[in-house]
Amino acid sequence: MSSEPAHAEPVRHHDDGSWLPQFTGRVLVVCPRCGGRALVVPRPGLAAPKYSSALLFQPRRLTCAGCGAVADWTAEERGAGLVGAVPGGSEDPFFRRPLWLQTRCAGRILWAYDEEHVDALAAYVGARLRERHASPTRGMFARLPAWMKSADRRDEVLAGLATLRTLARLSAPADRSDAAHARGDRPRHHGSMLFRGGPY
């Protein structure tokens, strides 16, 4: 039986067309040096991109507050253009480090880039009514795997997302989830290109 009061409106979720690149502005990863939590963000001093897709071409910096590790990433150059990173899977799109936010859930791996990504997924999974975006081609929610969308798995997935939210507050190597390791599930490159005229 539902725990919602009979008079309560079912929780609704309206798909605003958000797509995965929008959540790549801040990515929590496993540090390549100490195995603790590191942070991947656009390199300091850059102007905010006009479009979220430009996040996939912005130079990045990985930093670890625990051990002081620092690394930089720049998009591959191809002729007059830049080859964008490809989001998806349990590695970060830039340095290809395992994501810090990973946990076992429903016999699979549940992952997210950061707390904002976790919150967006939780809002979708927890909704009883889901309004689809008119153009879901690139939308993140339309592309979620069936097991995450299943009403039968709702409580299990929400519990997994709560675990990810807790992990986001932890940073020591000993706090690392046993699921947070590379598994080669990064999507194939789709050849996105940016022809430079901006600050990159």
Short mmCIF file of C-alpha atoms in Angstrom, two decimals:
data_model
loop_
_atom_site.label_atom_id
_atom_site.label_comp_id
_atom_site.label_asym_id
_atom_site.label_seq_id
_atom_site.Cartn_x
_atom_site.Cartn_y
_atom_site.Cartn_z
CA MET A 1 0.00 0.00 0.00
CA SER A 2 1.24 3.49 -0.80
CA SER A 3 2.51 5.54 2.11
CA GLU A 4 1.14 8.71 0.51
CA PRO A 5 -2.02 10.18 2.09
CA ALA A 6 -5.13 9.60 -0.02
CA HIS A 7 -5.56 13.35 -0.56
CA ALA A 8 -1.93 13.97 -1.57
CA GLU A 9 -1.09 14.83 -5.14
CA PRO A 10 1.28 12.24 -6.66
CA VAL A 11 4.82 13.55 -6.95
CA ARG A 12 5.31 14.81 -10.50
CA HIS A 13 8.45 15.16 -12.53
CA HIS A 14 8.57 17.33 -15.62
CA ASP A 15 11.42 16.44 -17.96
CA ASP A 16 12.97 19.78 -18.90
CA GLY A 17 15.19 18.17 -21.53
CA SER A 18 18.34 18.15 -19.39
CA TRP A 19 21.10 16.15 -20.98
CA LEU A 20 24.14 14.53 -19.45
CA PRO A 21 26.76 17.14 -20.49
CA GLN A 22 24.95 19.67 -18.28
CA PHE A 23 26.19 17.72 -15.25
CA THR A 24 29.86 17.62 -16.26
CA GLY A 25 30.75 21.03 -14.84
CA ARG A 26 31.83 19.34 -11.60
CA VAL A 27 32.83 15.65 -11.48
CA LEU A 28 33.95 13.70 -8.41
CA VAL A 29 36.54 11.05 -9.30
CA VAL A 30 38.97 8.62 -7.69
CA CYS A 31 42.35 10.33 -7.32
CA PRO A 32 45.01 8.69 -9.54
CA ARG A 33 47.62 9.13 -6.80
CA CYS A 34 46.03 8.36 -3.42
CA GLY A 35 42.69 6.73 -4.28
CA GLY A 36 40.74 9.36 -2.34
CA ARG A 37 38.18 11.79 -3.75
CA ALA A 38 39.43 14.24 -6.35
CA LEU A 39 37.54 16.95 -8.20
CA VAL A 40 37.43 17.67 -11.94
CA VAL A 41 36.29 21.18 -12.92
CA PRO A 42 36.87 23.61 -15.80
CA ARG A 43 40.31 25.18 -15.58
CA PRO A 44 40.22 28.37 -13.45
CA GLY A 45 39.92 31.69 -15.25
CA LEU A 46 37.75 30.51 -18.14
CA ALA A 47 34.48 32.25 -18.93
CA ALA A 48 31.34 30.23 -18.34
CA PRO A 49 30.31 28.49 -21.57
CA LYS A 50 27.33 29.86 -23.45
CA TYR A 51 25.96 26.38 -24.13
CA SER A 52 26.18 23.28 -21.93
CA SER A 53 27.57 21.28 -24.86
CA ALA A 54 30.69 23.48 -24.71
CA LEU A 55 31.50 21.90 -21.33
CA LEU A 56 32.74 18.87 -23.27
CA PHE A 57 35.49 20.95 -24.88
CA GLN A 58 36.57 23.15 -21.97
CA PRO A 59 40.06 22.55 -20.53
CA ARG A 60 39.80 20.73 -17.20
CA ARG A 61 41.77 20.47 -14.02
CA LEU A 62 41.83 17.53 -11.61
CA THR A 63 42.76 18.36 -8.02
CA CYS A 64 42.92 16.25 -4.86
CA ALA A 65 42.71 18.05 -1.53
CA GLY A 66 43.96 14.93 0.21
CA CYS A 67 47.34 14.40 -1.46
CA GLY A 68 47.76 17.54 -3.57
CA ALA A 69 47.65 15.77 -6.94
CA VAL A 70 46.96 18.08 -9.91
CA ALA A 71 46.46 17.19 -13.58
CA ASP A 72 45.24 19.11 -16.63
CA TRP A 73 43.17 17.97 -19.62
CA THR A 74 42.70 19.68 -22.96
CA ALA A 75 40.56 18.53 -25.86
CA GLU A 76 42.34 16.74 -28.70
CA GLU A 77 43.02 19.00 -31.66
CA ARG A 78 41.95 17.82 -35.10
CA GLY A 79 42.62 20.28 -37.88
CA ALA A 80 40.90 23.56 -37.03
CA GLY A 81 38.67 21.97 -34.42
CA LEU A 82 38.62 20.32 -31.02
CA VAL A 83 37.33 16.80 -30.34
CA GLY A 84 34.89 16.82 -27.43
CA ALA A 85 34.84 14.45 -24.48
CA VAL A 86 32.09 11.81 -24.44
CA PRO A 87 29.98 11.58 -21.27
CA GLY A 88 28.41 8.38 -20.01
CA GLY A 89 29.53 5.25 -18.20
CA SER A 90 31.26 5.00 -14.84
CA GLU A 91 34.44 6.90 -15.85
CA ASP A 92 34.74 10.66 -16.01
CA PRO A 93 34.71 11.92 -19.62
CA PHE A 94 37.99 13.83 -19.40
CA PHE A 95 40.68 11.98 -17.44
CA ARG A 96 38.89 8.60 -17.69
CA ARG A 97 39.19 8.13 -13.94
CA PRO A 98 36.61 5.98 -12.12
CA LEU A 99 33.80 8.09 -10.73
CA TRP A 100 33.84 8.50 -6.95
CA LEU A 101 30.04 8.24 -6.82
CA GLN A 102 29.41 4.59 -7.63
CA THR A 103 27.52 1.94 -5.71
CA ARG A 104 26.03 -1.49 -6.32
CA CYS A 105 22.27 -1.32 -6.87
CA ALA A 106 19.77 -3.86 -8.18
CA GLY A 107 22.62 -6.08 -9.34
CA ARG A 108 24.09 -3.24 -11.40
CA ILE A 109 26.25 -0.16 -10.91
CA LEU A 110 24.56 3.14 -10.07
CA TRP A 111 26.74 6.21 -10.70
CA ALA A 112 26.59 9.99 -10.81
CA TYR A 113 28.98 12.88 -11.45
CA ASP A 114 28.22 14.99 -8.35
CA GLU A 115 25.50 15.88 -5.85
CA GLU A 116 23.51 17.94 -8.36
CA HIS A 117 23.40 14.93 -10.67
CA VAL A 118 22.28 12.70 -7.77
CA ASP A 119 19.50 15.15 -6.89
CA ALA A 120 18.27 15.29 -10.49
CA LEU A 121 18.15 11.50 -10.72
CA ALA A 122 16.39 11.21 -7.34
CA ALA A 123 13.72 13.71 -8.40
CA TYR A 124 13.01 11.63 -11.49
CA VAL A 125 13.13 8.20 -9.87
CA GLY A 126 11.00 9.29 -6.90
CA ALA A 127 8.21 10.77 -9.05
CA ARG A 128 4.97 8.83 -9.43
CA LEU A 129 4.03 10.78 -12.53
CA ARG A 130 6.62 11.59 -15.17
CA GLU A 131 5.93 14.10 -17.91
CA ARG A 132 8.12 13.46 -20.93
CA HIS A 133 9.96 16.21 -22.75
CA ALA A 134 8.61 17.00 -26.20
CA SER A 135 12.01 16.29 -27.79
CA PRO A 136 13.74 13.53 -25.77
CA THR A 137 16.41 12.69 -28.35
CA ARG A 138 19.34 13.77 -26.19
CA GLY A 139 17.52 13.99 -22.90
CA MET A 140 19.19 12.27 -19.95
CA PHE A 141 16.01 10.90 -18.41
CA ALA A 142 14.76 9.32 -21.64
CA ARG A 143 18.09 7.51 -21.95
CA LEU A 144 18.19 6.06 -18.44
CA PRO A 145 18.24 2.24 -18.34
CA ALA A 146 14.91 0.48 -17.81
CA TRP A 147 15.87 -0.83 -14.37
CA MET A 148 16.27 2.76 -13.08
CA LYS A 149 12.86 3.75 -14.47
CA SER A 150 11.00 0.73 -13.12
CA ALA A 151 8.42 1.43 -10.39
CA ASP A 152 9.32 -1.95 -8.89
CA ARG A 153 12.89 -0.76 -8.37
CA ARG A 154 12.03 2.75 -7.14
CA ASP A 155 12.84 2.22 -3.46
CA GLU A 156 16.02 0.30 -4.27
CA VAL A 157 17.30 2.98 -6.65
CA LEU A 158 16.41 5.80 -4.25
CA ALA A 159 18.36 3.99 -1.52
CA GLY A 160 21.31 3.71 -3.90
CA LEU A 161 21.13 7.42 -4.67
CA ALA A 162 21.08 8.15 -0.92
CA THR A 163 24.30 6.12 -0.67
CA LEU A 164 25.85 8.24 -3.43
CA ARG A 165 24.79 11.40 -1.60
CA THR A 166 26.59 10.14 1.52
CA LEU A 167 29.69 9.24 -0.50
CA ALA A 168 29.82 12.78 -1.87
CA ARG A 169 30.53 14.04 1.65
CA LEU A 170 33.42 11.60 2.16
CA SER A 171 36.90 11.97 0.71
CA ALA A 172 39.49 9.64 2.28
CA PRO A 173 40.86 6.63 0.35
CA ALA A 174 39.29 4.35 2.98
CA ASP A 175 35.86 5.88 2.19
CA ARG A 176 35.99 4.75 -1.44
CA SER A 177 33.12 2.50 -2.50
CA ASP A 178 34.08 -1.04 -3.51
CA ALA A 179 32.22 -0.32 -6.76
CA ALA A 180 34.38 2.71 -7.65
CA HIS A 181 36.80 1.22 -10.15
CA ALA A 182 37.27 1.22 -13.93
CA ARG A 183 35.12 -1.21 -15.88
CA GLY A 184 35.58 -0.05 -19.47
CA ASP A 185 31.97 0.98 -20.00
CA ARG A 186 32.69 4.40 -21.47
CA PRO A 187 30.60 5.00 -24.63
CA ARG A 188 32.24 4.97 -28.04
CA HIS A 189 33.35 8.32 -29.37
CA HIS A 190 30.76 9.97 -31.56
CA GLY A 191 33.10 12.49 -33.15
CA SER A 192 31.69 15.72 -31.74
CA MET A 193 33.73 18.68 -32.94
CA LEU A 194 34.00 22.33 -31.99
CA PHE A 195 35.49 24.71 -34.53
CA ARG A 196 37.40 27.24 -32.51
CA GLY A 197 36.47 30.85 -32.39
CA GLY A 198 36.27 31.16 -28.62
CA PRO A 199 38.63 31.19 -25.62
CA TYR A 200 39.77 27.58 -25.70
#
